[in-house]
Coordinates of C-alpha atoms in Angstrom, one line a residue:
Chain A
E1 CA 0.0 0.0 0.0
A2 CA 1.3 3.4 -1.1
Q3 CA 1.9 5.5 2.2
V4 CA 3.7 7.9 4.2
T5 CA 4.6 6.4 7.6
Q6 CA 5.6 8.6 10.6
N7 CA 6.7 7.4 14.0
P8 CA 5.9 7.7 16.8
R9 CA 2.3 8.6 16.7
Y10 CA 2.5 10.2 20.2
L11 CA 5.5 11.6 22.1
I12 CA 5.9 13.3 25.4
T13 CA 9.3 14.7 26.3
V14 CA 10.9 17.2 28.4
T15 CA 12.5 20.5 27.5
G16 CA 16.0 20.0 26.0
K17 CA 15.9 16.3 25.4
K18 CA 16.8 15.6 21.7
L19 CA 14.3 13.7 19.8
T20 CA 13.8 12.5 16.2
V21 CA 10.6 11.9 14.4
T22 CA 10.9 9.5 11.5
C23 CA 9.1 9.7 8.1
S24 CA 9.4 7.2 5.3
Q25 CA 7.5 6.9 2.0
N26 CA 7.2 4.0 -0.3
M27 CA 6.1 5.8 -3.4
N28 CA 9.5 6.8 -4.8
H29 CA 8.6 10.5 -4.3
E30 CA 11.2 13.1 -4.8
Y31 CA 9.7 15.8 -2.8
M32 CA 9.2 15.5 1.0
S33 CA 8.1 18.0 3.6
W34 CA 7.4 18.6 7.2
Y35 CA 4.5 20.6 8.6
R36 CA 3.2 21.5 11.9
Q37 CA -0.5 22.0 12.7
D38 CA -1.6 24.3 15.5
P39 CA -5.1 25.5 16.4
G40 CA -6.0 28.7 14.6
L41 CA -2.7 28.6 12.6
G42 CA -3.4 25.8 10.0
L43 CA -0.6 23.9 8.5
R44 CA 2.8 25.7 8.4
Q45 CA 5.8 24.2 6.6
I46 CA 8.9 23.6 8.6
Y47 CA 11.4 22.2 6.1
Y48 CA 11.2 20.5 2.7
S49 CA 13.5 18.5 0.4
M50 CA 13.4 18.4 -3.3
N51 CA 15.5 15.3 -3.5
V52 CA 18.3 13.4 -1.8
E53 CA 20.8 15.7 0.0
V54 CA 18.7 18.8 -1.0
T55 CA 16.8 20.4 1.8
D56 CA 15.5 23.9 2.4
K57 CA 13.8 25.9 5.1
G58 CA 10.0 26.4 5.1
D59 CA 8.1 29.1 6.9
V60 CA 9.0 28.0 10.5
P61 CA 12.4 26.2 10.5
E62 CA 13.7 27.5 13.9
G63 CA 14.4 24.8 16.3
Y64 CA 14.3 21.9 13.8
K65 CA 16.7 20.1 11.6
V66 CA 16.2 17.6 8.8
S67 CA 18.2 15.3 6.7
R68 CA 17.6 13.5 3.4
K69 CA 20.3 10.8 3.0
E70 CA 17.9 8.4 1.2
K71 CA 15.0 9.1 -1.1
R72 CA 12.5 7.4 1.1
N73 CA 13.4 8.8 4.5
F74 CA 13.1 12.4 5.8
P75 CA 13.5 12.5 9.6
L76 CA 12.7 15.6 11.7
I77 CA 15.1 16.4 14.5
L78 CA 14.5 18.6 17.5
E79 CA 17.9 19.1 19.1
S80 CA 16.7 20.9 22.1
P81 CA 12.9 20.9 22.2
S82 CA 11.0 23.6 23.9
P83 CA 7.3 23.8 25.0
N84 CA 6.5 26.0 22.1
Q85 CA 7.2 23.0 19.9
T86 CA 4.3 21.2 21.3
S87 CA 2.2 20.6 18.2
L88 CA 0.9 18.0 15.7
Y89 CA 3.4 17.3 13.1
F90 CA 2.9 15.9 9.6
C91 CA 5.2 14.5 7.1
A92 CA 4.1 14.7 3.4
S93 CA 5.5 13.7 0.0
S94 CA 4.8 14.3 -3.6
L95 CA 6.0 12.8 -6.9
R96 CA 8.3 15.3 -8.3
R97 CA 8.1 18.9 -6.8
A98 CA 6.4 21.3 -4.6
G99 CA 2.9 22.5 -5.8
E100 CA 1.7 18.9 -6.5
K101 CA -0.7 16.8 -4.7
L102 CA 0.8 15.9 -1.3
F103 CA 0.3 12.6 0.5
F104 CA 0.3 13.0 4.3
G105 CA 1.3 10.7 7.0
S106 CA -0.9 10.1 10.1
G107 CA 0.7 12.7 12.2
T108 CA 2.8 12.8 15.4
Q109 CA 1.4 14.5 18.4
L110 CA 4.4 16.0 20.4
S111 CA 4.2 17.4 23.8
V112 CA 7.2 19.1 25.3
L113 CA 6.9 19.6 29.1
Chain B
G1 CA -11.4 28.5 4.8
E2 CA -10.2 31.1 7.1
S3 CA -10.0 30.4 10.8
V4 CA -11.2 32.8 13.4
G5 CA -8.8 32.8 16.4
L6 CA -8.7 29.2 17.7
H7 CA -12.2 28.3 16.4
L8 CA -12.8 26.9 13.1
P9 CA -15.8 27.9 11.0
T10 CA -18.4 25.2 11.2
L11 CA -20.9 24.2 8.7
S12 CA -23.7 21.9 10.0
V13 CA -25.8 20.1 7.4
Q14 CA -28.4 17.3 7.5
E15 CA -27.5 14.0 6.1
G16 CA -28.6 13.7 2.5
D17 CA -28.3 17.5 1.9
N18 CA -25.6 19.1 -0.3
S19 CA -22.8 20.9 1.3
I20 CA -20.8 23.8 0.0
I21 CA -17.5 24.8 1.7
N22 CA -15.9 28.0 0.7
C23 CA -12.2 29.2 0.5
A24 CA -10.9 32.6 -0.3
Y25 CA -7.2 32.4 -1.6
S26 CA -4.8 35.0 -1.3
N27 CA -2.6 35.1 -4.5
S28 CA -4.0 36.0 -7.9
A29 CA -0.9 34.2 -9.4
S30 CA -1.8 30.8 -7.9
D31 CA -2.3 28.3 -10.6
Y32 CA -3.1 25.1 -8.8
F33 CA -5.6 24.3 -5.9
I34 CA -6.3 21.3 -3.8
W35 CA -9.1 20.3 -1.3
Y36 CA -8.1 18.2 1.6
K37 CA -10.3 16.4 4.2
Q38 CA -8.9 15.8 7.7
E39 CA -10.8 13.5 10.0
S40 CA -10.1 13.5 13.7
G41 CA -6.8 11.9 14.5
K42 CA -5.8 11.5 11.0
G43 CA -3.6 13.2 8.4
P44 CA -5.0 15.3 5.6
Q45 CA -6.5 13.3 2.8
F46 CA -6.7 14.5 -0.9
I47 CA -10.1 15.1 -2.2
I48 CA -9.9 16.8 -5.6
D49 CA -7.7 19.4 -7.3
I50 CA -8.1 21.9 -10.1
R51 CA -5.8 24.0 -12.2
S52 CA -6.3 27.7 -12.9
N53 CA -7.1 27.0 -16.6
M54 CA -10.4 25.4 -15.4
D55 CA -13.3 26.7 -13.5
K56 CA -15.0 23.5 -12.6
R57 CA -14.0 19.9 -11.9
Q58 CA -16.1 16.9 -10.8
G59 CA -15.2 13.9 -8.9
Q60 CA -17.4 11.3 -7.2
R61 CA -19.9 13.2 -5.2
V62 CA -17.6 16.3 -5.0
T63 CA -17.3 19.3 -7.3
V64 CA -14.8 22.0 -7.1
L65 CA -15.5 25.5 -8.4
L66 CA -12.9 28.1 -9.1
N67 CA -13.7 31.8 -9.5
K68 CA -10.4 33.5 -10.4
T69 CA -12.0 36.9 -10.6
V70 CA -12.8 37.1 -6.9
K71 CA -10.1 34.5 -5.9
H72 CA -12.7 32.1 -4.6
L73 CA -12.7 28.3 -4.4
S74 CA -15.6 26.2 -3.3
L75 CA -16.1 22.5 -2.7
Q76 CA -19.5 20.9 -3.1
I77 CA -20.3 17.6 -1.6
A78 CA -23.6 16.0 -2.9
A79 CA -25.8 13.9 -0.7
T80 CA -23.6 14.5 2.4
Q81 CA -23.1 11.4 4.6
P82 CA -21.9 11.1 8.3
G83 CA -18.6 9.9 7.0
D84 CA -18.1 13.3 5.4
S85 CA -17.9 14.9 8.8
A86 CA -14.3 16.3 9.0
V87 CA -12.3 19.5 8.7
Y88 CA -11.9 20.6 5.0
F89 CA -9.2 23.0 3.9
C90 CA -8.0 24.3 0.6
A91 CA -4.4 24.8 -0.5
E92 CA -3.1 27.0 -3.2
S93 CA 0.2 26.6 -5.2
Q94 CA 2.0 29.9 -5.8
P95 CA 4.4 30.0 -8.8
N96 CA 6.0 33.1 -7.5
A97 CA 6.9 31.4 -4.2
G98 CA 8.6 28.2 -5.7
N99 CA 5.2 26.4 -6.2
M100 CA 4.9 25.9 -2.4
L101 CA 1.4 25.0 -1.1
T102 CA -0.1 27.4 1.2
F103 CA -2.9 26.1 3.3
G104 CA -6.1 27.7 4.5
G105 CA -7.3 27.4 8.0
G106 CA -10.1 25.0 7.3
T107 CA -13.9 24.6 7.9
R108 CA -15.4 21.9 10.1
L109 CA -18.3 20.0 8.5
M110 CA -20.7 18.4 10.9
V111 CA -23.3 16.1 9.4
K112 CA -26.5 15.5 11.4
P113 CA -28.1 12.1 11.0

């Protein structure tokens, strides 16, 4: 089944403890992206990647890192999480580029205490 | 769909009625639009898309209308069912912003049995 898989689904952590949210897609998509979703603010893009080893900042990149060493994986790294990073995170991918139909993962609910 | 503070606009319809969800987009240069459905606890799911060279596109039980003059997009759902209850939001692709998708705040559709 074609899908975008994120793990974990739920994560509770404490301020400053490094964490990684994994994302993997099995559709051979070139474009991958991370979003956060907050009440009243909608979906905001954190980082995106046009292809392997090519990443770029989105609208709200502060406090996040990403890597794209393989086409299928695009992990989101929070080196030192803070409470304002408590949010619902989505990974998404599309076939070739931005501006195409995005396929979303099921989301990761992160709480930073 | 524009959000108002922390509260999403809500549309309540009777099962079997038609639903119309509206979205005002921001950029007259946007050339591609998508409607997504997001059920509680799930990631956004693609419903239908339309390019700016069209003003109407139909899918199964759904129709998207595009009015470029007033920068307005609407999603019509025929014979609304309880399973249609979800948050719906539009996204626009802006060529002058690297074709990035910009998402609206969403409208909550509630279907009364």
